[in-house]
JSON list of C-alpha atoms and ligand atoms in Angstrom, two decimals:
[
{"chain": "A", "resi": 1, "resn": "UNK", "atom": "CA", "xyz": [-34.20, -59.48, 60.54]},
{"chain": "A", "resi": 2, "resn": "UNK", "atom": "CA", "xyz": [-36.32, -60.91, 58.20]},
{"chain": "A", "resi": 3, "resn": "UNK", "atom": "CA", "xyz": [-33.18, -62.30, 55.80]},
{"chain": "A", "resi": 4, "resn": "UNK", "atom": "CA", "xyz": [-31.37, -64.34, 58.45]},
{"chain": "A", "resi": 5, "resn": "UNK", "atom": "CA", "xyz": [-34.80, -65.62, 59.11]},
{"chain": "A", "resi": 6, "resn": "UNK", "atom": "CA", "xyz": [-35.38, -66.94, 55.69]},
{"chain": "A", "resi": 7, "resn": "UNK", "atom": "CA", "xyz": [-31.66, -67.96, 55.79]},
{"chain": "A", "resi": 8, "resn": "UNK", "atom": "CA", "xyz": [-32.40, -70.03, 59.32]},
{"chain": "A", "resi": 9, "resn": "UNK", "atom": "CA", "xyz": [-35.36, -71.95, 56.93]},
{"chain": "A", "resi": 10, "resn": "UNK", "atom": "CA", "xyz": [-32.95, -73.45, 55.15]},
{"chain": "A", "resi": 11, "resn": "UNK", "atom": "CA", "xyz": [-34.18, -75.23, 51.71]},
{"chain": "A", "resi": 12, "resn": "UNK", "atom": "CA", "xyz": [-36.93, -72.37, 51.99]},
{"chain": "A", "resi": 13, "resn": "UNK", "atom": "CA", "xyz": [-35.60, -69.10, 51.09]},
{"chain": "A", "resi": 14, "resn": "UNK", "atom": "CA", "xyz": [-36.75, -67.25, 47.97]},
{"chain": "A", "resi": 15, "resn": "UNK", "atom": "CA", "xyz": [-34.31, -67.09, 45.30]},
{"chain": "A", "resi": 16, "resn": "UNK", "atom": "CA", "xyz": [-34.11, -63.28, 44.56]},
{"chain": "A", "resi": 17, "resn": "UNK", "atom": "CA", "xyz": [-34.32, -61.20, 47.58]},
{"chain": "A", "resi": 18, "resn": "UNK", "atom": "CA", "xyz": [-34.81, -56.96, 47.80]},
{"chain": "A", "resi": 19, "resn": "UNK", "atom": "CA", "xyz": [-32.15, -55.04, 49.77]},
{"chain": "A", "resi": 20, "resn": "UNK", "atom": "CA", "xyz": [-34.25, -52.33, 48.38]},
{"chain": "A", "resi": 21, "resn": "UNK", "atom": "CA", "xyz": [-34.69, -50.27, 45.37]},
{"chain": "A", "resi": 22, "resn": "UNK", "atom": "CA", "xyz": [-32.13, -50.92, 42.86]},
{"chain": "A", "resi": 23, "resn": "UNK", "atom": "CA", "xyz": [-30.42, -53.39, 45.10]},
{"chain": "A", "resi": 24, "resn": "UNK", "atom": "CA", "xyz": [-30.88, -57.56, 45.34]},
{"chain": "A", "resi": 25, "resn": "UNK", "atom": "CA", "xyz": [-29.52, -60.59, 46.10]},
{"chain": "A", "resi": 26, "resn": "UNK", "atom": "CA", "xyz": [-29.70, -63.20, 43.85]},
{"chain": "A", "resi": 27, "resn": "UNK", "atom": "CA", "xyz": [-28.85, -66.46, 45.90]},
{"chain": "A", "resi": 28, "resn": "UNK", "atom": "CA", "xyz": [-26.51, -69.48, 43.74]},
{"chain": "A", "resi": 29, "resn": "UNK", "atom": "CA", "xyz": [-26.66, -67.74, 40.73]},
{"chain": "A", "resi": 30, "resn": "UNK", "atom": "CA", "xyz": [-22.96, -68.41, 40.15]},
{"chain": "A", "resi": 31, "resn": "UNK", "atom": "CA", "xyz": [-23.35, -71.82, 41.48]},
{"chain": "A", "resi": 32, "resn": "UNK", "atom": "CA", "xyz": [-24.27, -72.68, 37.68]},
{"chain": "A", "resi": 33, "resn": "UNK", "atom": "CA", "xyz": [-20.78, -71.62, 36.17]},
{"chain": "A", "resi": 34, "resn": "UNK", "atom": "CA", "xyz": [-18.66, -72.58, 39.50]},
{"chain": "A", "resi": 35, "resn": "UNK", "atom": "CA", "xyz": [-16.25, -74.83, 37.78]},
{"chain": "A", "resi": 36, "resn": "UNK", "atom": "CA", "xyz": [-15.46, -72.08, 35.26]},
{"chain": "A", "resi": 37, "resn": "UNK", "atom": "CA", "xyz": [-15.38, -69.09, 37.73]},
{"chain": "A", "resi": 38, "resn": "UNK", "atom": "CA", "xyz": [-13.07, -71.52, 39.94]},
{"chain": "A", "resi": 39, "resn": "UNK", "atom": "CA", "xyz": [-10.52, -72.00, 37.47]},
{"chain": "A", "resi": 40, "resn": "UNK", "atom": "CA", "xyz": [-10.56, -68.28, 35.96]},
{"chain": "A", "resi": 41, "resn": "UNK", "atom": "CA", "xyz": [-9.66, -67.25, 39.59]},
{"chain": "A", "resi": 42, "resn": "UNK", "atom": "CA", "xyz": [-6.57, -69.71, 39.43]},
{"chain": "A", "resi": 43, "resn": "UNK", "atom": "CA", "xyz": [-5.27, -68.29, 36.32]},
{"chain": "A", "resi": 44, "resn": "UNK", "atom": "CA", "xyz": [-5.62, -64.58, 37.46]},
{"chain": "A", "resi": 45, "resn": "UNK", "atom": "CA", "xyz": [-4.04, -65.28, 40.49]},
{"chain": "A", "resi": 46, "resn": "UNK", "atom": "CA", "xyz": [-1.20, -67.29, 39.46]},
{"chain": "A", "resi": 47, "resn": "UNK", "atom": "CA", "xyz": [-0.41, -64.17, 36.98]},
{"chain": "A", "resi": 48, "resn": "UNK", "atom": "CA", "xyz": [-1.17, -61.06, 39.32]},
{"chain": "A", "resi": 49, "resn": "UNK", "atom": "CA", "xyz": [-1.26, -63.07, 43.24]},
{"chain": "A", "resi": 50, "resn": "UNK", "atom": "CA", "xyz": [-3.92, -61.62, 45.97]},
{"chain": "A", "resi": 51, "resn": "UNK", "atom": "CA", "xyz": [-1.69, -58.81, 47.79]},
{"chain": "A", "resi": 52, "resn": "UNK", "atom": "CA", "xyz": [-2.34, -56.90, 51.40]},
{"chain": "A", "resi": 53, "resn": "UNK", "atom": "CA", "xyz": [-2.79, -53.20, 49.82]},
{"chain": "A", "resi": 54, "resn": "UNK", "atom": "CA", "xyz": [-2.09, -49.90, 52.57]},
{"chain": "A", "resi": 55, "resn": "UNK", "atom": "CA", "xyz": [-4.44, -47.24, 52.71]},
{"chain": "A", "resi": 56, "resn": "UNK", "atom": "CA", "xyz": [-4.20, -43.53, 52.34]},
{"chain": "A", "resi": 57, "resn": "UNK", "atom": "CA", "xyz": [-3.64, -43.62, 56.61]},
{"chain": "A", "resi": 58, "resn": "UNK", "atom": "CA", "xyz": [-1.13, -46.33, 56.78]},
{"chain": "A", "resi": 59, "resn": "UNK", "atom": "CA", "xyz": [-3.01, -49.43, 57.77]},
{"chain": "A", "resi": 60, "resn": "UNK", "atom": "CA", "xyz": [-2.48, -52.56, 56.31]},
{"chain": "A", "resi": 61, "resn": "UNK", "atom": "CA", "xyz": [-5.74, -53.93, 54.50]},
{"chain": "A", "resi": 62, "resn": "UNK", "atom": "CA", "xyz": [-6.91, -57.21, 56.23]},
{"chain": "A", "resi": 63, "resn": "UNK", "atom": "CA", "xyz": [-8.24, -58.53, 52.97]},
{"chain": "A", "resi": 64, "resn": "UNK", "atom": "CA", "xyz": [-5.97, -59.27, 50.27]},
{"chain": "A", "resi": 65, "resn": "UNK", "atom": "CA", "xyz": [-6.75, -58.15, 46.56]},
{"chain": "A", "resi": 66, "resn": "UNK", "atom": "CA", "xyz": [-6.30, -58.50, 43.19]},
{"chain": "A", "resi": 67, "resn": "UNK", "atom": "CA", "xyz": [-7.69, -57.21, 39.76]},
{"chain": "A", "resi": 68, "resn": "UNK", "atom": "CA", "xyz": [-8.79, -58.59, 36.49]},
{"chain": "A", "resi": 69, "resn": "UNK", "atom": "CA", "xyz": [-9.43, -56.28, 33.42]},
{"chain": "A", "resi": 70, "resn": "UNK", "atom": "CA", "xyz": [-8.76, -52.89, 31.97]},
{"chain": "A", "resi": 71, "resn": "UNK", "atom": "CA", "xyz": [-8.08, -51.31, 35.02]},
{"chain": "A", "resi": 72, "resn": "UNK", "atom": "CA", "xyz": [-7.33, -52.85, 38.60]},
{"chain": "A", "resi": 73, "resn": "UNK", "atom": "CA", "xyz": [-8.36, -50.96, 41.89]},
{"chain": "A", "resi": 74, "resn": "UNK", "atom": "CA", "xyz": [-5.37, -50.07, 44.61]},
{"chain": "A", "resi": 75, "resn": "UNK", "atom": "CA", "xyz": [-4.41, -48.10, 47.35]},
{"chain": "A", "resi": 76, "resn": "UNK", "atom": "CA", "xyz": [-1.51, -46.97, 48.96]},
{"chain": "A", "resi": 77, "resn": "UNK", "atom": "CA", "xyz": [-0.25, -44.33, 50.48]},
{"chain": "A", "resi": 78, "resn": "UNK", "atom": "CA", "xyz": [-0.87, -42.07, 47.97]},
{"chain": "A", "resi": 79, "resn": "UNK", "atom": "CA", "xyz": [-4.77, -42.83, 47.59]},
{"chain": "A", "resi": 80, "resn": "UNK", "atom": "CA", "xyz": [-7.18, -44.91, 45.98]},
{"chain": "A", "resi": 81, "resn": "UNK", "atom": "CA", "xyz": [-7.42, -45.06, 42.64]},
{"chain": "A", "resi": 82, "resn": "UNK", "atom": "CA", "xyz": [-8.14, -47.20, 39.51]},
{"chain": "A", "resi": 83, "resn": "UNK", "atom": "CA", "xyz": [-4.50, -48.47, 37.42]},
{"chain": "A", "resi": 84, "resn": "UNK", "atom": "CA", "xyz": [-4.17, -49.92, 34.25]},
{"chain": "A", "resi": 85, "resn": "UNK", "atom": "CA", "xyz": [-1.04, -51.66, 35.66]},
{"chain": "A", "resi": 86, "resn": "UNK", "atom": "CA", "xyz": [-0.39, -54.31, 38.36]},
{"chain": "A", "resi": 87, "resn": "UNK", "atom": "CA", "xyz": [2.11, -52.07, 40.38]},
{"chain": "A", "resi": 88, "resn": "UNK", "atom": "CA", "xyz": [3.57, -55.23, 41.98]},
{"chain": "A", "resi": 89, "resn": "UNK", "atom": "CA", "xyz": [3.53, -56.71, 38.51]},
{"chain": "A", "resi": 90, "resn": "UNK", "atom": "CA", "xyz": [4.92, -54.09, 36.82]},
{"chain": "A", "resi": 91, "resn": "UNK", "atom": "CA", "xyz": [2.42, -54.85, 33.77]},
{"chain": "A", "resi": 92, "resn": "UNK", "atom": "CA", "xyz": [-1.53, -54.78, 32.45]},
{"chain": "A", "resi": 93, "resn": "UNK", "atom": "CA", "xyz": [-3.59, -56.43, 34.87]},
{"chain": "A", "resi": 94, "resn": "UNK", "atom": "CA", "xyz": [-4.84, -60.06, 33.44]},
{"chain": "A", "resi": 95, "resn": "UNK", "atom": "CA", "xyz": [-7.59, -59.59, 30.81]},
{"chain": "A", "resi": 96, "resn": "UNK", "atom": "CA", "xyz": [-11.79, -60.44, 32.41]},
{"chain": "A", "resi": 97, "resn": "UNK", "atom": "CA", "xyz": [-12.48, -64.05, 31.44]},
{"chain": "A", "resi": 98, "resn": "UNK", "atom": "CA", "xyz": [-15.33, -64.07, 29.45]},
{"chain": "A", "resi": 99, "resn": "UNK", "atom": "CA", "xyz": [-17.32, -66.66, 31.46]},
{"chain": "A", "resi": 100, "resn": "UNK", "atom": "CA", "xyz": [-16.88, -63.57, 34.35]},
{"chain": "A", "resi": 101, "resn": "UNK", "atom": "CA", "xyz": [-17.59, -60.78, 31.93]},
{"chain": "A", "resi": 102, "resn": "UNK", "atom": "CA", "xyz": [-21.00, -63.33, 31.07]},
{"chain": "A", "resi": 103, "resn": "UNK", "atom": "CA", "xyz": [-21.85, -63.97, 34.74]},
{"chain": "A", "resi": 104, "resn": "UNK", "atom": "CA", "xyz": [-21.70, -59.92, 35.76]},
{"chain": "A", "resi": 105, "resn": "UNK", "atom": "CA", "xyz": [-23.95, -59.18, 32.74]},
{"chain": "A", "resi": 106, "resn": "UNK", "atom": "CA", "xyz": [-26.43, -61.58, 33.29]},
{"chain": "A", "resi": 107, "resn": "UNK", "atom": "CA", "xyz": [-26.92, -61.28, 36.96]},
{"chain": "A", "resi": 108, "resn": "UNK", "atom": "CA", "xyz": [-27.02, -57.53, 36.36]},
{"chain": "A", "resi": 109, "resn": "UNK", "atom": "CA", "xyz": [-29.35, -58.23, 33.57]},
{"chain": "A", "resi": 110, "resn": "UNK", "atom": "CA", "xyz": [-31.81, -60.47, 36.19]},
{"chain": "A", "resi": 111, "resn": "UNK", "atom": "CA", "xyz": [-31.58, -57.48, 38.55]},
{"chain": "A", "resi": 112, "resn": "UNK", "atom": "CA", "xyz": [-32.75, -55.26, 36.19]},
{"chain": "A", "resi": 113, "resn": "UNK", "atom": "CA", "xyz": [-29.99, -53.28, 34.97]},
{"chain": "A", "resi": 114, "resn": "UNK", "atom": "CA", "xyz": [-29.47, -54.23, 30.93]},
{"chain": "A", "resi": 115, "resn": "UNK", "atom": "CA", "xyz": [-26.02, -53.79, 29.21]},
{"chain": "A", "resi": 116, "resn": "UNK", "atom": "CA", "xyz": [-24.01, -53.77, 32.14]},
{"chain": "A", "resi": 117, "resn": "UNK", "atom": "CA", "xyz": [-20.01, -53.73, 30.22]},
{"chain": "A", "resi": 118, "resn": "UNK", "atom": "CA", "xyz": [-17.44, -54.07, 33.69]},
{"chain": "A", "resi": 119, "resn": "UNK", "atom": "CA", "xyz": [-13.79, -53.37, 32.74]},
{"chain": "A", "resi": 120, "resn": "UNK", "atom": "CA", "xyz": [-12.36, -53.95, 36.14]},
{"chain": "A", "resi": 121, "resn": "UNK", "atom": "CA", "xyz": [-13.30, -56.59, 38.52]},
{"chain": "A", "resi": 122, "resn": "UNK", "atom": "CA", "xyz": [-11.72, -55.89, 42.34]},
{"chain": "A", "resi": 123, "resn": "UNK", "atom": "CA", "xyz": [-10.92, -59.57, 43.93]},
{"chain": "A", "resi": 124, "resn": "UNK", "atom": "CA", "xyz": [-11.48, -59.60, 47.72]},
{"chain": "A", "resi": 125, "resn": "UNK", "atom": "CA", "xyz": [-9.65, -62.61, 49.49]},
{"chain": "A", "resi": 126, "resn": "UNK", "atom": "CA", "xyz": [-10.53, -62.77, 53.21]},
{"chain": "A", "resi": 127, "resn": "UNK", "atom": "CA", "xyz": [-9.33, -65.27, 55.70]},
{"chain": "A", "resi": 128, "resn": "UNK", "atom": "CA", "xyz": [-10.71, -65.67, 59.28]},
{"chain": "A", "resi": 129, "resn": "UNK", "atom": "CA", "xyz": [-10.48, -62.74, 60.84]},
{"chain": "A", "resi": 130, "resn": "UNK", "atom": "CA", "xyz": [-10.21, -60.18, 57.93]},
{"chain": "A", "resi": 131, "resn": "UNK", "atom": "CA", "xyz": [-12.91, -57.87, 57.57]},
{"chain": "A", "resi": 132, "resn": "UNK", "atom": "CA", "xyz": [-14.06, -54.72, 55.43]},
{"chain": "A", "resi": 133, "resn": "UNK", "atom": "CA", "xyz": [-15.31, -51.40, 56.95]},
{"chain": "A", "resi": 134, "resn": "UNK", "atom": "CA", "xyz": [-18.22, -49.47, 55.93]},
{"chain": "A", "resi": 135, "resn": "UNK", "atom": "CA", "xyz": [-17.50, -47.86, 52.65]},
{"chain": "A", "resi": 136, "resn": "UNK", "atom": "CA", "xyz": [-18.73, -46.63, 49.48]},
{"chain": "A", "resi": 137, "resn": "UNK", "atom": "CA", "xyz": [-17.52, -47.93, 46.22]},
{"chain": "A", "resi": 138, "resn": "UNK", "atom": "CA", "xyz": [-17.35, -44.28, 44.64]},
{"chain": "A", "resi": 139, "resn": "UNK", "atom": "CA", "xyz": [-13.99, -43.89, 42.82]},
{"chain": "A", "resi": 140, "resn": "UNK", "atom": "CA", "xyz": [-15.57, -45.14, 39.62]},
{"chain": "A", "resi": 141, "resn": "UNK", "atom": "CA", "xyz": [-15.74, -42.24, 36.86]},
{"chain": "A", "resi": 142, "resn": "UNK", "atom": "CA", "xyz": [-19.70, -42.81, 36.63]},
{"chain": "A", "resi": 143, "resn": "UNK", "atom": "CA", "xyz": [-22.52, -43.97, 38.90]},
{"chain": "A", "resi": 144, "resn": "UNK", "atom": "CA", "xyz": [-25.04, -45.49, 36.05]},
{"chain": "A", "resi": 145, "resn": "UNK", "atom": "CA", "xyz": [-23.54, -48.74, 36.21]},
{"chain": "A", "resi": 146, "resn": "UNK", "atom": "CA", "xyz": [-24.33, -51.19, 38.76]},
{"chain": "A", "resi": 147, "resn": "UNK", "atom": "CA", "xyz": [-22.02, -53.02, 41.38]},
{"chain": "A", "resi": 148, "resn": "UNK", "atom": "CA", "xyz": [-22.02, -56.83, 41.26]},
{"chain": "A", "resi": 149, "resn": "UNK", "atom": "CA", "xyz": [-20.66, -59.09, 43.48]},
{"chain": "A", "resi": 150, "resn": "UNK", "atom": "CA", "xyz": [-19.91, -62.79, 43.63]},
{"chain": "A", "resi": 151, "resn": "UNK", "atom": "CA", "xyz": [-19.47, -64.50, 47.06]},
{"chain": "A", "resi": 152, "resn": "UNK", "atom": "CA", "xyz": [-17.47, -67.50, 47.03]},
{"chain": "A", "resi": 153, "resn": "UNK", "atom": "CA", "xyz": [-15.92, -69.91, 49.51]},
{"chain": "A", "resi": 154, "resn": "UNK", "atom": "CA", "xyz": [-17.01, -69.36, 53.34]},
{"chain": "A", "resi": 155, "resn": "UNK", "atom": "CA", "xyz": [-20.07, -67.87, 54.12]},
{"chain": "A", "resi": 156, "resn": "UNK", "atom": "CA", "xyz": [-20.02, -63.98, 55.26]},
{"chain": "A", "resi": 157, "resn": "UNK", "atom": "CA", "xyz": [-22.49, -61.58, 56.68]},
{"chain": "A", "resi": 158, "resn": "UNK", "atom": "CA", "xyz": [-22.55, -58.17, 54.51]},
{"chain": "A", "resi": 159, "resn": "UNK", "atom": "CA", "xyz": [-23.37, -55.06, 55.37]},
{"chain": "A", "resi": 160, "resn": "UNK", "atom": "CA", "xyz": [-25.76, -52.98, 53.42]},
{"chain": "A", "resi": 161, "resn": "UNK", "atom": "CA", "xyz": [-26.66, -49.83, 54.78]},
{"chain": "A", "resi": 162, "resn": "UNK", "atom": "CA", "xyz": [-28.04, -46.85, 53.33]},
{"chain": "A", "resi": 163, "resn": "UNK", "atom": "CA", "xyz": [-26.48, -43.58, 51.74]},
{"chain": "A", "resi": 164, "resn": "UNK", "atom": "CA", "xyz": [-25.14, -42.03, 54.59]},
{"chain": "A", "resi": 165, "resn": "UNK", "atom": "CA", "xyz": [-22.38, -43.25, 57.25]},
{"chain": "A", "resi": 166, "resn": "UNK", "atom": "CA", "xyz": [-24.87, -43.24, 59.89]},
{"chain": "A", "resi": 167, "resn": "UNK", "atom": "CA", "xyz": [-27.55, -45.60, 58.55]},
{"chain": "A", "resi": 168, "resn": "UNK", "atom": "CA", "xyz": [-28.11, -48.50, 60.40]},
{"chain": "A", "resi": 169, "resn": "UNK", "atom": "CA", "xyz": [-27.12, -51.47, 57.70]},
{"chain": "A", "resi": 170, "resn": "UNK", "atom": "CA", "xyz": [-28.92, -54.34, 57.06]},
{"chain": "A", "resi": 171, "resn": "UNK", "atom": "CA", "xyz": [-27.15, -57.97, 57.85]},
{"chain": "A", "resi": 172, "resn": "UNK", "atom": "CA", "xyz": [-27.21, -59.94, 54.80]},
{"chain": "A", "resi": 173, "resn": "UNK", "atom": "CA", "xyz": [-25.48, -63.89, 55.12]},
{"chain": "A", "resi": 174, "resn": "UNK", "atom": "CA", "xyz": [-23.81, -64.49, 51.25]},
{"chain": "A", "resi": 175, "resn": "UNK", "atom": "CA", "xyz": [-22.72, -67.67, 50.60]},
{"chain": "A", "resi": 176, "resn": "UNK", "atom": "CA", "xyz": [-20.70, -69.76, 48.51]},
{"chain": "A", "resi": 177, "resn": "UNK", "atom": "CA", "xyz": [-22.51, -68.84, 44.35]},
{"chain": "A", "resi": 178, "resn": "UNK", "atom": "CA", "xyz": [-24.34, -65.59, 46.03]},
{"chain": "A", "resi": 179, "resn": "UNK", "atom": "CA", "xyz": [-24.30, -62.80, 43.75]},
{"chain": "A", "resi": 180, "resn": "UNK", "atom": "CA", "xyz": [-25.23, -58.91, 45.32]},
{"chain": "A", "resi": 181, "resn": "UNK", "atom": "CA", "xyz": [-26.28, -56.30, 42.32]},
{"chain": "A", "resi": 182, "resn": "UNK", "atom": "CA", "xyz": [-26.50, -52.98, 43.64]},
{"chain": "A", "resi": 183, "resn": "UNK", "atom": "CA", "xyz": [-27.18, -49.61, 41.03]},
{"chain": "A", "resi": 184, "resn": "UNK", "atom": "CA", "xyz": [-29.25, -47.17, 40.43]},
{"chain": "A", "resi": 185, "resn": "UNK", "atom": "CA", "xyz": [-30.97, -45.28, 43.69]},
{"chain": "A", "resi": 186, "resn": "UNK", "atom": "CA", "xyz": [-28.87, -48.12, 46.02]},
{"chain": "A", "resi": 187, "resn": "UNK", "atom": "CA", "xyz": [-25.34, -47.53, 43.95]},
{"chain": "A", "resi": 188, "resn": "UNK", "atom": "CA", "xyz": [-23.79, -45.19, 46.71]},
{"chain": "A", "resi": 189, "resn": "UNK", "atom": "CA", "xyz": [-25.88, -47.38, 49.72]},
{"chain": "A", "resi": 190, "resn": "UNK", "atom": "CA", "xyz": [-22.79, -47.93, 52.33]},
{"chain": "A", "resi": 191, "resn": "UNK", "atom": "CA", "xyz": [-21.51, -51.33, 52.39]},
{"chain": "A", "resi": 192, "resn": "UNK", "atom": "CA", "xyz": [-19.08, -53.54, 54.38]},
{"chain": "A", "resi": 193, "resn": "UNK", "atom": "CA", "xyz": [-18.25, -57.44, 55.81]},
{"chain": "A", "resi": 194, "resn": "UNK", "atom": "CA", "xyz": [-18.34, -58.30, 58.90]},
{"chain": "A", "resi": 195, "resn": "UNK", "atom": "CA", "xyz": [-14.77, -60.38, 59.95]},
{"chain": "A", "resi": 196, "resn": "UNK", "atom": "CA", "xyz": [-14.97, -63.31, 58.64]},
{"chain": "A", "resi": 197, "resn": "UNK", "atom": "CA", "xyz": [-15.83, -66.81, 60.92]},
{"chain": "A", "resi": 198, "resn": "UNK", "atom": "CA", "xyz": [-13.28, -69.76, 61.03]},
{"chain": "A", "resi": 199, "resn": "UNK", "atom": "CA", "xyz": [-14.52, -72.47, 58.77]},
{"chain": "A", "resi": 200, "resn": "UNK", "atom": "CA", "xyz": [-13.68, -74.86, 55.80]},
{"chain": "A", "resi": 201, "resn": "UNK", "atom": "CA", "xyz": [-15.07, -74.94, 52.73]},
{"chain": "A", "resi": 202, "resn": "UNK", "atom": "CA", "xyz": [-14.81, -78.41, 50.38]},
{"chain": "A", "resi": 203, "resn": "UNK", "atom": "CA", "xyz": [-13.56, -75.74, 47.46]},
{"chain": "A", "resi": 204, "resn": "UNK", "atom": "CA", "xyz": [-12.12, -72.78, 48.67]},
{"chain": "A", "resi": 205, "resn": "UNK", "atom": "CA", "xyz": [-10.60, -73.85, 52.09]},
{"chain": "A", "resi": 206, "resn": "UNK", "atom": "CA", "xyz": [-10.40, -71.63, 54.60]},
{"chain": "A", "resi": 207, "resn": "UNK", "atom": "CA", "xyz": [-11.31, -68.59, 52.72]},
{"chain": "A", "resi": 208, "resn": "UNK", "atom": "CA", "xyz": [-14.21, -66.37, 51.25]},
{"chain": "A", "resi": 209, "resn": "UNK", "atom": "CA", "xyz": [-13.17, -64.83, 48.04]},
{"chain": "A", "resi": 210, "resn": "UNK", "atom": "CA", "xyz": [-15.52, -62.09, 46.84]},
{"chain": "A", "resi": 211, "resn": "UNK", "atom": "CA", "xyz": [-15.62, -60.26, 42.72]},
{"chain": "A", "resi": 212, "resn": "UNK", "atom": "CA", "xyz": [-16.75, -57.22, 42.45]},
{"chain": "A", "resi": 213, "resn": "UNK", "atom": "CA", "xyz": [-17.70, -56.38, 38.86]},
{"chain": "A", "resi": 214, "resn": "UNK", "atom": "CA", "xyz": [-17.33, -52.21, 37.67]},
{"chain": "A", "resi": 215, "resn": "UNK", "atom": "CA", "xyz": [-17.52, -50.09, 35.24]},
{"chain": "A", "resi": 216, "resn": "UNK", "atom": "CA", "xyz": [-14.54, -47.72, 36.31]},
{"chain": "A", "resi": 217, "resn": "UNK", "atom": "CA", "xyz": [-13.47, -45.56, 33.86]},
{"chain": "B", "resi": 1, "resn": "SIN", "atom": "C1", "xyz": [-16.31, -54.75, 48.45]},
{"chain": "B", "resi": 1, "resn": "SIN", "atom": "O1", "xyz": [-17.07, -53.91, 48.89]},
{"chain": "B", "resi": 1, "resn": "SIN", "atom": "O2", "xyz": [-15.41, -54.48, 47.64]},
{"chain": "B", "resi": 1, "resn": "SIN", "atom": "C2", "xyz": [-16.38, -56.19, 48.91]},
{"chain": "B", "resi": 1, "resn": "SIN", "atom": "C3", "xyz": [-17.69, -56.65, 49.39]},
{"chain": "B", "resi": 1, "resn": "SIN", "atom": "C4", "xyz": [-17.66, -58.10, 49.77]},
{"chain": "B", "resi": 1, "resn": "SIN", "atom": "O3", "xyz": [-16.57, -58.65, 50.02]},
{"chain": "B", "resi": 1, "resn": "SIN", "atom": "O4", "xyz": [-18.72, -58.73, 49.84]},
{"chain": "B", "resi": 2, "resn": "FE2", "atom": "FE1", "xyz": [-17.23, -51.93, 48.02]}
]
């Protein structure tokens, strides 16, 4: 797999690297705005904390998650949807800092999608062990927006596979400052994380914590 290889060269990898049309990986770019991103993350969480969501079938989510922005994704027995309101909360999800709002657009921007405007960023906590199946992200209202998402803490391997269930993904290693922008002809590709490895890392602990940047609604 040619990525892990350039990933096993250490210092060597190229900076931007093609999953595909439409989809990239831009490797550190948050790395530039980490203290910022770090500290947004603390306020959103102390106001609306990471939470273990159900799905439609019952199970508990391994990965804990949170929302920032207009609307917040969750799922319970009822479905999955988009909500304006923290249901644990009981109120408006905490407002997209703009240094996160900046960071989507301009990694978006770099992998060539212009004017990218997310109202609802999904936060992903994972400890060892928690994992993410193969899914698409499709309960946004429209498809010409991008996806980008910010790896932070312990490294990962993600999934990328292609648009149907039974496409062999791609194993992608994201690490701490990673950003993935996926849109256009790769916005429905199949996606997923593989459970996470045991680790510390000096900022985040024992811990990957992952933004995904939408347009929803
Ligand atoms: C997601 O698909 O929402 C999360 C992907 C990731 O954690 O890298
Ligand atoms: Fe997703």
């Amino acid at each position: 797999m040619t990525l892990d290889l350039f990933d096993s060269l250490g210092g060597m990898e190229p900076r931007e690297e093609t999953l595909g049309p439409g989809a990239r990986v831009l490797r550190g770019f948050a790395r530039a705005q980490e203290e910022a991103v770090l500290s947004a993350l603390h306020d959103i969480t102390s106001a609306s904390p990471f939470r273990h969501m159900e799905t439609p079938g019952g199970f508990r989510m391994s990965v804990a998650m949170t929302s920032c922005g207009a609307w917040g994704w969750v799922t319970d027995r009822t479905g999955y949807r988009y909500a304006a309101e923290d249901p644990v909360q009981g109120r408006p999800w905490p407002q997209m800092p703009e240094v996160l709002r900046e960071l989507a657009r301009t990694a978006a921007a770099s992998a060539g999608f212009a004017a990218f405007c997310p109202d609802s960023c999904l936060m992903n906590r994972y400890v060892p062990g928690a994992k993410m199946s193969l899914h698409q992200d499709k309960d946004e209202r429209d498809f010409s927006a991008p996806i980008v998402s910010v790896s932070l803490g312990l490294p990962a391997v993600f999934l990328f596979g292609g648009t149907e269930r039974k496409d062999r993904p791609a194993r992608v290693r994201l690490s701490h400052g990673d950003v993935v922008v996926w849109g256009g002809p790769a916005r429905l590709r199949y996606h997923g994380v593989m459970p996470l490895k045991p680790g510390h890392h000096p900022r985040l602990g024992a811990q990957r914590i992952n933004l995904t940047f939408r347009k929803a609604c």
